[in-house]
Every structure is written in structure tokens, then in C-alpha cells.
PDB file of C-alpha atoms in Angstrom:
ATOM      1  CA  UNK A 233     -39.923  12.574 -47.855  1.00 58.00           C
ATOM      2  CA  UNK A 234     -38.561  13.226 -50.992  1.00 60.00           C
ATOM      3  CA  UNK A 235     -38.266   9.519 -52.272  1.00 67.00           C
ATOM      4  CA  UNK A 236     -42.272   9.351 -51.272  1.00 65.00           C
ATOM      5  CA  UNK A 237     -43.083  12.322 -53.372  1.00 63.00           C
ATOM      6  CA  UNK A 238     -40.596  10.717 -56.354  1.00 64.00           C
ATOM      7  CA  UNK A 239     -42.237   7.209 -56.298  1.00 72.00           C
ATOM      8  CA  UNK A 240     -46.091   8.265 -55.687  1.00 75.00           C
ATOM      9  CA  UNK A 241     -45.480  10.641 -58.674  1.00 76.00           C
ATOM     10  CA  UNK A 242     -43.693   7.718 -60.672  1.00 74.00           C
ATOM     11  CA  UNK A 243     -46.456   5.509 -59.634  1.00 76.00           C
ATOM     12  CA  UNK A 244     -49.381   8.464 -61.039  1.00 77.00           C
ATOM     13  CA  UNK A 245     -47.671   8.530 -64.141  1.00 79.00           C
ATOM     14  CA  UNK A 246     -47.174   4.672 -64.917  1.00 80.00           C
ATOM     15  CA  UNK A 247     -50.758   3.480 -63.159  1.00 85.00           C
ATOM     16  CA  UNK A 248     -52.809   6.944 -63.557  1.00 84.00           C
ATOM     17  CA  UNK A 249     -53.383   6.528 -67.290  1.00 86.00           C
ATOM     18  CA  UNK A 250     -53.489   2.582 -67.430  1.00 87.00           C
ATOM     19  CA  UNK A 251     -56.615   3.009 -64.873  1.00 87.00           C
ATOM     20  CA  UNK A 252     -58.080   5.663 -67.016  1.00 87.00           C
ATOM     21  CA  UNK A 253     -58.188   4.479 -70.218  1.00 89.00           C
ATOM     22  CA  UNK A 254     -59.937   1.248 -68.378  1.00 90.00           C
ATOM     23  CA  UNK A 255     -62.382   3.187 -67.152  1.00 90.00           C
ATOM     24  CA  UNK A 256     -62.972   5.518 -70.564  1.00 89.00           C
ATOM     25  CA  UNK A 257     -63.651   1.930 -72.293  1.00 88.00           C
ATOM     26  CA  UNK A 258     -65.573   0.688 -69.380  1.00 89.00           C
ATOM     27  CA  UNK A 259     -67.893   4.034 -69.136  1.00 90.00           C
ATOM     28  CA  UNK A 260     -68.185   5.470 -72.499  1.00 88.00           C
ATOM     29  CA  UNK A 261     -70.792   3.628 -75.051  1.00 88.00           C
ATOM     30  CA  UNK A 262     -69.967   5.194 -78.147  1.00 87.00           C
ATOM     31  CA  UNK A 263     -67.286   2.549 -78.800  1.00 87.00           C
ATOM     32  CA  UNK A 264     -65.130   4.608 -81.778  1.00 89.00           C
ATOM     33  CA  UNK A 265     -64.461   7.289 -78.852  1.00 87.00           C
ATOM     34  CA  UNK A 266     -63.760   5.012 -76.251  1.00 87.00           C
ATOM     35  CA  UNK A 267     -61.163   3.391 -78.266  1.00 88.00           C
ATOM     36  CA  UNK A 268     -59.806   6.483 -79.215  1.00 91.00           C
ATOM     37  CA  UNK A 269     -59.189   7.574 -76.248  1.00 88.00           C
ATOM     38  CA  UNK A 270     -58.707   4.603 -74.427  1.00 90.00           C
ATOM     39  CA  UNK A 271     -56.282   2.306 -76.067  1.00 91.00           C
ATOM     40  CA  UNK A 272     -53.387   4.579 -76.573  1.00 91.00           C
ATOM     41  CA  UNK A 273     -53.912   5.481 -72.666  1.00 90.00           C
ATOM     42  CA  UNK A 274     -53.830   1.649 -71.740  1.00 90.00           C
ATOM     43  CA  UNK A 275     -50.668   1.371 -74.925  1.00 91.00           C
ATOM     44  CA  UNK A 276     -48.455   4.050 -73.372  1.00 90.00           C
ATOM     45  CA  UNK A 277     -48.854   2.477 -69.913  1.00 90.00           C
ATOM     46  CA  UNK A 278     -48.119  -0.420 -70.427  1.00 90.00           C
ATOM     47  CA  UNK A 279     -44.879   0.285 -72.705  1.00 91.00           C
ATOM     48  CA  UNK A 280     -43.902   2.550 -69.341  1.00 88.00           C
ATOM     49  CA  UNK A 281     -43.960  -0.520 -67.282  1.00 87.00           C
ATOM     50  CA  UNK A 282     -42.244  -2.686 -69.194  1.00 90.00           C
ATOM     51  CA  UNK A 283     -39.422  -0.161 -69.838  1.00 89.00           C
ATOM     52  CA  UNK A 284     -39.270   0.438 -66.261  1.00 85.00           C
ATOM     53  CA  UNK A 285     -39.066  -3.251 -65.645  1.00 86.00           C
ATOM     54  CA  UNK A 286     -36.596  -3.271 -68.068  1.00 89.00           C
ATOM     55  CA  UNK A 287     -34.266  -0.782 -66.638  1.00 85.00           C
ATOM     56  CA  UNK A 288     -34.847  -2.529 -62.967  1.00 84.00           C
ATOM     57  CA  UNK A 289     -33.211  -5.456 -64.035  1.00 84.00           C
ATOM     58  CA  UNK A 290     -30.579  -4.085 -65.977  1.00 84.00           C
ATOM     59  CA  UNK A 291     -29.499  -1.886 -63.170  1.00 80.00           C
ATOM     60  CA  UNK A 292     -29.444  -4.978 -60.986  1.00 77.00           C
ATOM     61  CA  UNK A 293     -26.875  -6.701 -63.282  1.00 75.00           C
ATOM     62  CA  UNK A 294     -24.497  -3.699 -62.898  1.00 72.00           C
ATOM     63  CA  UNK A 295     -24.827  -3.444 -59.212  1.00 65.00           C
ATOM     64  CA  UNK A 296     -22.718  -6.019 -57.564  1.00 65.00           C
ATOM     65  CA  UNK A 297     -23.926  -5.434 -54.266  1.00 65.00           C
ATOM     66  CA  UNK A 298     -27.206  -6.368 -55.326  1.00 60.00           C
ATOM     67  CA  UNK A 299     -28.627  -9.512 -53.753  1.00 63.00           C
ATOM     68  CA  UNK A 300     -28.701 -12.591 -56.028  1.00 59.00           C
ATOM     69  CA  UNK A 301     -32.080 -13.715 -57.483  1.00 57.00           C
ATOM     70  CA  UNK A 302     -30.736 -16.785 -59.296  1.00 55.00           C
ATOM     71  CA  UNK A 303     -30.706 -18.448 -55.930  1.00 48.00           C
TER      72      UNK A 303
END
């Protein structure tokens, strides 16, 4: 139960702001504002997945019980 809770609240944090800076420059007309806001919502997303991604694979090199992907 607790690994749910971690990974939906990992998942709110990475995803959460990605889909709401889409939908601040999506719904908002007054484009300074929408970038504003949006863009360093959609920034800081995306750098948190690609750390994450990052640290996936890293921690898969140092586990050597980890299945093989070079196969």
C-alpha cells in the first residue's frame, strides 16, 4: 500500500505540473502570462523526468541482479 501511495505521489509531482503548464498555455490568451506561468511548469517537469530516467539506469548498472537489456 505504501509503494502505491510512494509512486502515485512520485507520478503527481513529475506529470502534475507538466499537464498544467499545458493546459495554462492551452487556456489562457494573454500569451506573456501564459508563458510565464507555463514554461517553467512544462521546464521543471521535464528536467524531473529526465533526472529520474537518469538515476533508473544508473541504478540498473550497479545492480547485478538486474536483468540484461543489451540482449
Amino acid at each position: 500500500m505504501l509503494d502505491f501511495l510512494w509512486k502515485n505521489a512520485v507520478f503527481n509531482l513529475v506529470y502534475g505540473p507538466l499537464i498544467l503548464g499545458v493546459a495554462i498555455l492551452l487556456s489562457i490568451e494573454d500569451r506573456t502570462i501564459a508563458l510565464f506561468l507555463g514554461v517553467p511548469l512544462i521546464a521543471a517537469s521535464l528536467l524531473t523526468i529526465t533526472i529520474r530516467v537518469y538515476l533508473r539506469r544508473r541504478a540498473r548498472k550497479s545492480d547485478p541482479l538486474a536483468p540484461d537489456d543489451t540482449a
